[in-house]
Coordinates of C-alpha atoms in Angstrom, one line a residue:
M1 CA -99.0 135.7 -66.8
N2 CA -97.3 138.8 -68.1
I3 CA -99.4 141.9 -69.0
G4 CA -97.7 142.6 -72.3
A5 CA -95.8 145.6 -73.9
P6 CA -95.2 148.3 -72.8
W7 CA -95.9 147.1 -69.3
P8 CA -93.0 145.5 -67.3
D9 CA -93.1 141.8 -66.5
Q10 CA -93.7 140.7 -62.9
E11 CA -90.1 140.3 -61.8
T12 CA -89.0 143.6 -63.4
A13 CA -91.9 145.5 -61.8
R14 CA -91.2 143.9 -58.4
T15 CA -87.5 144.9 -58.6
R16 CA -88.3 148.5 -59.5
V17 CA -91.0 148.9 -56.8
L18 CA -88.6 147.4 -54.2
E19 CA -85.9 149.9 -55.1
M20 CA -88.3 152.9 -54.8
Q21 CA -89.8 151.5 -51.6
T22 CA -86.3 151.2 -50.1
K23 CA -85.6 154.8 -50.9
L24 CA -88.9 155.9 -49.4
H25 CA -88.3 153.9 -46.2
R26 CA -84.8 155.2 -45.9
W27 CA -85.9 158.8 -46.3
A28 CA -88.7 158.4 -43.8
T29 CA -86.5 156.7 -41.2
G30 CA -83.8 159.3 -41.6
D31 CA -86.1 162.2 -40.9
A32 CA -89.0 161.6 -38.6
D33 CA -90.6 165.0 -39.5
R34 CA -90.4 164.7 -43.2
R35 CA -93.6 165.1 -45.2
F36 CA -93.6 163.6 -48.7
D37 CA -95.0 166.1 -51.3
D38 CA -94.8 164.2 -54.6
L39 CA -96.2 160.7 -54.2
F40 CA -99.1 160.7 -56.6
N41 CA -96.9 160.2 -59.6
L42 CA -95.7 156.9 -58.1
I43 CA -99.3 155.6 -57.8
Y44 CA -99.7 155.5 -61.6
D45 CA -96.1 154.6 -62.3
P46 CA -96.1 151.6 -64.7
A47 CA -94.0 149.4 -62.3
F48 CA -96.3 150.1 -59.3
L49 CA -99.5 149.6 -61.3
A50 CA -98.2 146.4 -62.8
S51 CA -97.2 145.0 -59.4
A52 CA -100.6 146.0 -58.1
W53 CA -102.3 144.1 -60.9
Y54 CA -100.2 141.0 -60.3
R55 CA -101.2 141.1 -56.7
V56 CA -104.9 141.6 -57.3
R57 CA -105.1 139.0 -60.1
G58 CA -103.3 136.4 -58.0
N59 CA -105.0 136.7 -54.7
K60 CA -108.0 134.7 -53.4
G61 CA -110.5 137.4 -54.5
G62 CA -109.4 137.2 -58.1
R63 CA -112.7 135.7 -59.2
T64 CA -114.9 138.1 -57.1
A65 CA -116.4 141.1 -58.7
G66 CA -117.4 144.5 -57.2
V67 CA -120.4 146.6 -58.0
D68 CA -119.4 146.7 -61.7
G69 CA -119.6 142.9 -62.1
V70 CA -116.0 142.7 -63.4
A71 CA -113.7 140.2 -61.7
P72 CA -109.9 140.5 -62.2
S73 CA -109.8 137.0 -63.6
S74 CA -112.3 137.9 -66.3
I75 CA -110.2 140.7 -67.8
D76 CA -108.7 139.3 -71.0
S77 CA -106.5 142.3 -71.9
P78 CA -104.7 143.6 -68.8
A79 CA -102.5 146.0 -70.9
V80 CA -105.6 147.9 -72.2
F81 CA -107.2 147.9 -68.7
L82 CA -104.1 149.3 -67.0
T83 CA -103.5 151.8 -69.7
E84 CA -107.0 153.2 -69.4
L85 CA -106.7 153.2 -65.6
R86 CA -103.3 155.0 -65.7
D87 CA -104.7 157.7 -68.1
A88 CA -107.6 158.3 -65.8
L89 CA -105.2 158.7 -62.8
K90 CA -102.9 161.1 -64.7
A91 CA -105.9 163.2 -65.9
R92 CA -107.2 163.4 -62.3
C93 CA -110.6 162.0 -63.5
Y94 CA -110.5 158.7 -61.6
T95 CA -113.2 158.3 -59.0
P96 CA -113.5 155.4 -56.6
A97 CA -116.8 153.4 -56.9
R98 CA -119.0 152.0 -54.1
V99 CA -117.9 148.7 -52.5
R100 CA -120.2 145.7 -52.8
E101 CA -121.2 144.6 -49.3
K102 CA -121.1 140.9 -48.4
A103 CA -122.2 139.7 -44.9
I104 CA -120.2 136.8 -43.5
P105 CA -121.7 134.9 -40.5
K106 CA -119.6 134.8 -37.4
T107 CA -119.6 132.0 -34.8
D108 CA -121.3 134.2 -32.2
G109 CA -124.3 134.7 -34.4
K110 CA -123.3 138.2 -35.6
V111 CA -122.2 139.0 -39.1
R112 CA -119.0 140.6 -40.4
R113 CA -119.7 143.0 -43.2
L114 CA -117.0 142.9 -45.9
G115 CA -116.6 145.5 -48.6
I116 CA -115.6 144.2 -52.1
P117 CA -114.2 147.0 -54.3
T118 CA -114.2 147.0 -58.0
T119 CA -111.2 145.6 -59.9
A120 CA -109.9 149.1 -60.8
D121 CA -110.2 150.3 -57.2
R122 CA -108.4 147.2 -55.9
V123 CA -105.5 147.9 -58.3
V124 CA -105.3 151.6 -57.3
Q125 CA -105.5 150.7 -53.6
A126 CA -102.7 148.1 -54.0
S127 CA -100.5 150.7 -55.7
L128 CA -101.3 153.3 -53.1
T129 CA -100.5 150.8 -50.3
M130 CA -97.1 150.0 -51.9
V131 CA -96.3 153.7 -51.9
L132 CA -97.5 154.5 -48.3
E133 CA -96.5 151.4 -46.5
P134 CA -92.7 151.9 -46.4
I135 CA -93.2 155.5 -45.2
F136 CA -95.5 154.6 -42.3
E137 CA -93.5 151.5 -41.4
A138 CA -90.7 153.9 -40.4
D139 CA -93.1 155.2 -37.7
F140 CA -94.9 152.1 -36.6
L141 CA -93.7 150.7 -33.3
P142 CA -92.6 147.1 -32.5
C143 CA -95.6 146.4 -30.3
S144 CA -98.0 146.0 -33.3
Y145 CA -98.0 142.8 -35.5
G146 CA -101.1 142.6 -37.6
F147 CA -101.1 143.3 -41.3
R148 CA -97.4 144.4 -41.3
P149 CA -94.7 143.0 -43.6
N150 CA -92.5 140.3 -42.1
R151 CA -94.6 140.1 -38.9
R152 CA -97.1 137.5 -37.9
A153 CA -99.4 136.3 -35.2
Q154 CA -96.6 134.0 -33.8
D155 CA -94.5 137.1 -33.0
A156 CA -97.3 138.5 -30.9
I157 CA -97.8 135.3 -29.0
S158 CA -94.0 135.0 -28.4
E159 CA -94.0 138.5 -27.0
I160 CA -96.7 137.7 -24.5
R161 CA -94.9 134.5 -23.5
F162 CA -91.7 136.5 -23.0
L163 CA -93.3 139.2 -20.8
A164 CA -95.5 136.8 -18.8
A165 CA -92.6 134.5 -17.9
P166 CA -91.9 134.4 -14.1
T167 CA -88.6 136.2 -14.5
R168 CA -90.4 139.3 -15.9
N169 CA -93.7 138.7 -14.1
Y170 CA -96.2 140.7 -16.2
Q171 CA -99.0 138.8 -14.6
W172 CA -102.1 141.0 -15.0
V173 CA -103.6 141.2 -18.4
F174 CA -106.0 143.8 -19.8
E175 CA -107.5 141.8 -22.7
A176 CA -109.3 144.2 -25.1
D177 CA -111.1 144.4 -28.4
I178 CA -112.2 147.5 -30.2
K179 CA -115.9 147.7 -31.1
A180 CA -116.5 147.6 -34.9
C181 CA -113.0 149.1 -35.5
F182 CA -113.2 149.3 -39.3
D183 CA -116.7 150.8 -39.2
N184 CA -116.1 153.6 -36.7
I185 CA -112.8 155.2 -37.5
E186 CA -113.2 158.9 -37.7
H187 CA -112.3 160.1 -41.2
A188 CA -111.0 163.6 -40.3
A189 CA -108.8 162.2 -37.4
L190 CA -107.4 159.5 -39.7
L191 CA -106.6 161.9 -42.5
R192 CA -104.9 164.2 -40.0
R193 CA -102.6 161.4 -39.0
V194 CA -101.9 160.5 -42.6
G195 CA -101.2 164.2 -43.3
K196 CA -98.3 164.2 -40.8
R197 CA -96.3 162.2 -43.3
V198 CA -98.1 162.9 -46.7
G199 CA -98.1 166.5 -47.9
D200 CA -99.3 165.6 -51.4
K201 CA -102.9 166.8 -51.5
R202 CA -103.7 164.6 -54.5
V203 CA -102.9 161.5 -52.4
I204 CA -105.0 162.8 -49.5
A205 CA -107.9 163.4 -51.9
L206 CA -107.6 159.9 -53.2
I207 CA -107.7 158.4 -49.7
R208 CA -110.7 160.5 -48.9
G209 CA -112.4 159.3 -52.0
F210 CA -112.0 155.7 -51.0
L211 CA -113.2 156.5 -47.4
K212 CA -116.3 158.4 -48.8
A213 CA -117.1 156.0 -51.7
G214 CA -120.1 154.4 -50.0
V215 CA -121.5 150.9 -49.9
L216 CA -124.0 149.0 -52.0
A217 CA -125.7 146.6 -49.6
E218 CA -126.9 143.1 -50.5
D219 CA -130.5 144.4 -50.9
N220 CA -129.1 146.8 -53.6
K221 CA -129.6 149.8 -51.3
A222 CA -126.9 152.4 -51.4
R223 CA -125.4 153.7 -48.1
E224 CA -123.0 156.5 -47.5
T225 CA -119.9 155.9 -45.4
I226 CA -119.6 158.7 -42.8
T227 CA -117.1 156.9 -40.7
G228 CA -114.9 153.8 -41.1
T229 CA -113.0 152.1 -43.8
P230 CA -114.6 149.1 -45.6
Q231 CA -113.2 145.8 -44.2
G232 CA -112.0 143.8 -47.2
G233 CA -110.2 146.6 -49.1
I234 CA -106.4 146.3 -49.7
L235 CA -105.8 149.7 -48.3
S236 CA -108.0 149.3 -45.1
P237 CA -105.5 147.3 -42.9
L238 CA -102.8 150.0 -43.4
L239 CA -105.3 152.8 -42.6
A240 CA -106.5 150.9 -39.5
N241 CA -102.9 150.6 -38.3
I242 CA -102.3 154.3 -38.9
A243 CA -105.4 155.1 -36.8
L244 CA -104.5 152.6 -34.0
S245 CA -100.9 153.7 -33.8
V246 CA -102.3 156.3 -31.3
L247 CA -102.6 153.4 -28.9
D248 CA -99.0 152.2 -29.6
E249 CA -97.6 155.7 -29.1
H250 CA -99.4 156.2 -25.8
F251 CA -98.0 153.1 -24.2
A252 CA -94.6 153.7 -25.7
R253 CA -94.5 157.1 -24.0
K254 CA -95.6 155.5 -20.7
W255 CA -92.8 153.0 -21.0
E256 CA -90.1 155.6 -21.8
A257 CA -91.2 157.7 -18.9
L258 CA -90.2 154.9 -16.5
G259 CA -86.5 155.5 -17.6
P260 CA -83.7 152.9 -17.8
C261 CA -83.9 149.3 -16.4
W262 CA -82.5 150.2 -13.0
Q263 CA -84.9 153.1 -12.6
R264 CA -87.9 150.9 -13.6
A265 CA -87.0 148.3 -11.0
K266 CA -86.8 151.1 -8.3
L267 CA -90.2 152.4 -9.4
R268 CA -91.7 149.0 -9.3
R269 CA -90.5 148.5 -5.7
S270 CA -92.3 151.7 -4.8
G271 CA -95.5 150.5 -6.4
V272 CA -95.4 152.2 -9.8
P273 CA -96.7 149.6 -12.4
A274 CA -95.0 148.8 -15.7
M275 CA -97.2 148.2 -18.8
R276 CA -96.5 146.7 -22.2
L277 CA -98.8 146.6 -25.2
V278 CA -99.1 143.7 -27.7
R279 CA -101.5 144.6 -30.6
Y280 CA -102.6 142.6 -33.6
A281 CA -104.9 144.8 -35.7
D282 CA -107.8 145.7 -33.5
D283 CA -107.2 142.9 -30.9
F284 CA -104.7 143.8 -28.2
V285 CA -103.6 143.0 -24.7
V286 CA -101.8 145.2 -22.2
L287 CA -99.6 143.2 -19.8
V288 CA -99.2 144.8 -16.4
N289 CA -96.4 144.3 -13.9
G290 CA -98.3 145.6 -10.9
K291 CA -101.7 145.1 -9.2
R292 CA -105.1 144.2 -10.5
D293 CA -106.3 147.8 -9.8
D294 CA -103.6 149.0 -12.2
A295 CA -105.0 146.8 -14.9
E296 CA -108.6 147.8 -14.1
A297 CA -107.7 151.5 -14.4
L298 CA -106.8 150.9 -18.1
W299 CA -110.5 150.8 -19.0
Q300 CA -110.9 154.6 -18.8
E301 CA -107.3 155.3 -19.9
V302 CA -107.7 153.3 -23.2
E303 CA -111.1 154.8 -23.9
E304 CA -109.7 158.3 -23.6
V305 CA -106.9 157.4 -26.0
L306 CA -109.2 155.9 -28.6
A307 CA -112.0 158.5 -28.4
P308 CA -110.4 161.1 -30.7
M309 CA -110.3 158.4 -33.4
G310 CA -114.0 157.7 -33.0
L311 CA -113.3 154.3 -31.4
S312 CA -114.3 152.6 -28.2
L313 CA -113.8 149.3 -26.4
S314 CA -116.1 146.3 -26.8
V315 CA -117.6 145.7 -23.4
D316 CA -118.4 142.0 -24.2
K317 CA -114.8 141.2 -25.3
T318 CA -112.8 143.3 -22.9
R319 CA -111.7 142.0 -19.4
V320 CA -109.0 141.9 -16.9
C321 CA -107.5 138.5 -15.9
H322 CA -104.4 136.9 -14.3
I323 CA -102.0 135.1 -16.5
D324 CA -102.5 132.0 -14.3
E325 CA -106.2 132.1 -15.1
G326 CA -105.3 132.3 -18.8
L327 CA -106.6 134.1 -21.9
D328 CA -107.5 133.4 -25.5
F329 CA -105.7 135.5 -28.1
L330 CA -105.4 135.0 -31.8
G331 CA -106.7 131.4 -31.5
W332 CA -104.3 130.5 -28.8
R333 CA -104.9 129.7 -25.1
I334 CA -102.1 131.3 -23.1
Q335 CA -101.7 130.3 -19.5
R336 CA -99.0 130.1 -16.9
R337 CA -98.9 126.7 -15.1
R338 CA -96.6 124.4 -13.1
W339 CA -93.9 123.0 -15.3
R340 CA -94.5 119.3 -15.6
G341 CA -91.7 117.4 -13.9
R342 CA -90.0 120.5 -12.6
G343 CA -91.4 120.8 -9.1
D344 CA -93.0 124.2 -8.3
R345 CA -91.4 126.0 -11.3
R346 CA -93.9 127.7 -13.5
V347 CA -93.9 128.4 -17.2
V348 CA -96.2 130.0 -19.8
Y349 CA -98.0 127.4 -22.0
T350 CA -99.5 128.2 -25.4
Y351 CA -101.9 125.7 -27.0
P352 CA -104.9 125.8 -29.4
S353 CA -107.9 127.3 -27.7
K354 CA -111.2 125.4 -27.5
K355 CA -112.8 127.9 -29.9
A356 CA -110.1 127.3 -32.5
L357 CA -110.5 123.6 -32.2
A358 CA -114.2 123.9 -32.5
S359 CA -113.8 126.0 -35.6
V360 CA -111.6 123.4 -37.4
T361 CA -113.8 120.5 -36.4
T362 CA -116.9 122.4 -37.6
K363 CA -115.2 122.8 -41.0
V364 CA -114.3 119.1 -41.2
R365 CA -117.8 118.2 -40.2
S366 CA -119.2 120.4 -43.0
L367 CA -116.8 119.0 -45.6
T368 CA -117.6 115.4 -44.8
R369 CA -121.3 115.6 -45.2
R370 CA -122.6 113.0 -47.6
A371 CA -123.7 115.3 -50.4
K372 CA -120.7 117.7 -50.2
H373 CA -118.3 115.9 -52.6
R374 CA -118.7 113.5 -55.5
T375 CA -115.5 111.5 -55.1
L376 CA -113.1 110.6 -52.3
R377 CA -110.3 112.4 -54.1
E378 CA -112.2 115.7 -54.0
L379 CA -113.0 115.2 -50.3
L380 CA -109.4 114.4 -49.4
H381 CA -108.1 117.5 -51.2
S382 CA -110.6 119.8 -49.4
V383 CA -110.0 118.2 -45.9
N384 CA -106.2 118.1 -46.3
R385 CA -106.1 121.8 -47.3
V386 CA -108.0 122.8 -44.1
L387 CA -105.9 120.5 -41.8
R388 CA -102.5 121.5 -43.2
G389 CA -103.2 125.2 -42.8
W390 CA -104.5 124.8 -39.2
C391 CA -101.7 122.6 -38.1
V392 CA -99.0 124.8 -39.6
Y393 CA -100.4 127.7 -37.6
F394 CA -100.5 125.8 -34.3
R395 CA -97.4 123.7 -34.7
H396 CA -95.4 126.2 -32.5
G397 CA -97.3 125.5 -29.3
V398 CA -98.1 122.6 -27.0
S399 CA -100.3 121.0 -29.6
S400 CA -99.5 117.3 -29.7
R401 CA -102.6 116.1 -27.9
T402 CA -104.8 118.4 -29.9
F403 CA -103.3 117.2 -33.1
G404 CA -103.9 113.6 -32.0
Y405 CA -107.6 114.3 -31.2
L406 CA -108.0 116.1 -34.6
D407 CA -106.4 113.2 -36.4
H408 CA -108.8 110.7 -34.7
F409 CA -111.9 113.0 -35.3
T410 CA -111.1 113.5 -39.0
W411 CA -110.4 109.8 -39.7
H412 CA -113.8 108.8 -38.3
R413 CA -115.6 111.6 -40.2
V414 CA -114.2 110.4 -43.5
F415 CA -114.8 106.8 -42.6
R416 CA -118.5 107.6 -41.9
W417 CA -118.6 109.4 -45.3
L418 CA -117.3 106.2 -47.0
L419 CA -119.7 104.0 -45.1
K420 CA -122.7 106.1 -46.2
R421 CA -121.4 106.1 -49.8
H422 CA -121.0 102.3 -49.8
A423 CA -123.9 101.4 -47.6
P424 CA -124.8 98.1 -49.3
L425 CA -121.3 96.8 -48.5
G426 CA -121.5 97.1 -44.7
K427 CA -118.6 98.0 -42.4
K428 CA -116.6 94.7 -42.6
K429 CA -116.7 94.5 -46.4
L430 CA -115.9 98.2 -46.7
V431 CA -112.8 97.7 -44.6
S432 CA -111.6 94.6 -46.4
R433 CA -112.1 96.1 -49.9
V434 CA -111.4 99.8 -49.5
L435 CA -109.3 100.1 -46.3
P436 CA -107.3 96.9 -45.9
T437 CA -104.5 98.8 -44.1
W438 CA -106.9 101.3 -42.4
E439 CA -105.3 104.0 -44.5
I440 CA -107.7 106.3 -46.2
A441 CA -106.4 107.2 -49.7
H442 CA -107.4 107.6 -53.3
G443 CA -104.5 106.9 -55.6
R444 CA -101.6 109.1 -54.5
V445 CA -103.8 111.3 -52.4
S446 CA -103.9 110.2 -48.7
L447 CA -105.8 111.7 -45.8
F448 CA -103.5 114.2 -44.0
K449 CA -102.5 113.1 -40.5
P450 CA -102.3 116.0 -38.0
Q451 CA -100.6 113.8 -35.4
T452 CA -97.5 113.4 -37.7
V453 CA -96.9 117.2 -37.6
S454 CA -93.8 117.9 -35.6
I455 CA -93.9 120.6 -32.9
I456 CA -91.3 123.3 -33.4
R457 CA -90.6 126.1 -30.9
Y458 CA -91.0 129.5 -32.5
R459 CA -87.9 131.7 -32.3
Y460 CA -88.5 134.8 -30.3
R461 CA -87.6 137.8 -32.4
G462 CA -88.4 140.6 -30.0
A463 CA -88.1 144.1 -31.5
Q464 CA -85.5 143.0 -34.0
I465 CA -87.8 142.2 -36.9
P466 CA -86.5 143.8 -40.1
T467 CA -88.7 145.3 -42.8
P468 CA -88.4 144.1 -46.4
W469 CA -86.6 147.4 -47.2
T470 CA -84.1 147.6 -44.4
S471 CA -82.8 144.1 -45.3
S472 CA -82.3 145.1 -48.9
A473 CA -81.0 148.6 -48.3

């Protein structure tokens, strides 16, 4: 859906934005000390605002409203909306509004508090992100994978498999989680890090405005935001990565201090440990080629690195373990075991964790309750959507048995749903009339079968993952 004159259509806007982002990324890569002094004009550039609108209107939250009660999908005249927003930005009279808080229950009984910005704030945040992202991507290091273009969780898992393999022998793991990361980031420290690259005071003031906008809780009580960035905003993941890059830089300096490969090997023989960080947003692991004591010492070291940003480790979710013991990371169980059929040779296996399996079976169980859907077609569409997404994510591991179990579990849940819907028929008549071939389907819609999903080894990409702008430069 195009916005209308004089705003560019989606493809034209995307092309213009990509060209400008490529230039920004090239300039930032070419000069590590460069500060960009004139970025605010790009935020209200028609191409950037139009691309931001298309992104906000098309994402999953397009039907969700902020504190003003206006959802992106309810705006009938995008051209008028964007024109008024652009005029407010140009006149420097635009002010971010409070975010609407929504509590999402977690599996451990706690809640995750999401902040839902207004439509106008979402568009401005999306435009601001498109301006800042290519600049800071020039500085971000290869060890971080979360909320970055062209990077995904599979790359983080592949990096752990690569380092934990017997040939490299990073066998001790410091598995960590940052306590309430999005809620506790120190604003002043974050803005100082942003200011190293952004010299435009108008952009800094805009970011500060989003950070200080405040929250409207579900009980309609207003709360000020002294620290943190609301989880749920488009800009928040980028700001979190800027803050957490202190961790990336710390371990990069430690790695570089070890010198070239031959010198690292010499230091390892003398008892000096080697450490590698793998981070996905606020979840990270540090793999240690050394002793357990070296991994245990990271507790204090990491705390000291995070403290200036106002952050600390979660005691409940942080631990030291051996790779043979295994760990859960990003939904995967990662463990080094004997290679089946290869004698005493060992290899790192990755397969869906018990928690991840319990999560998807809980969703299937919820969807197949008797009163959840009116027709079998609706039920199949809902269940298939969940199963496909889950299997696509886990198809790159040792998942065949898990897929088989999930296939069996789902079929029986849907069969029980049918049995309750057709109770007078009984099981035998239900099978003969509705399931003569034991295939659950409604017209052309069939129940998705996880066990038919092929397992594909994910290609290890290492540090050679291009950005969208280097590939088009």
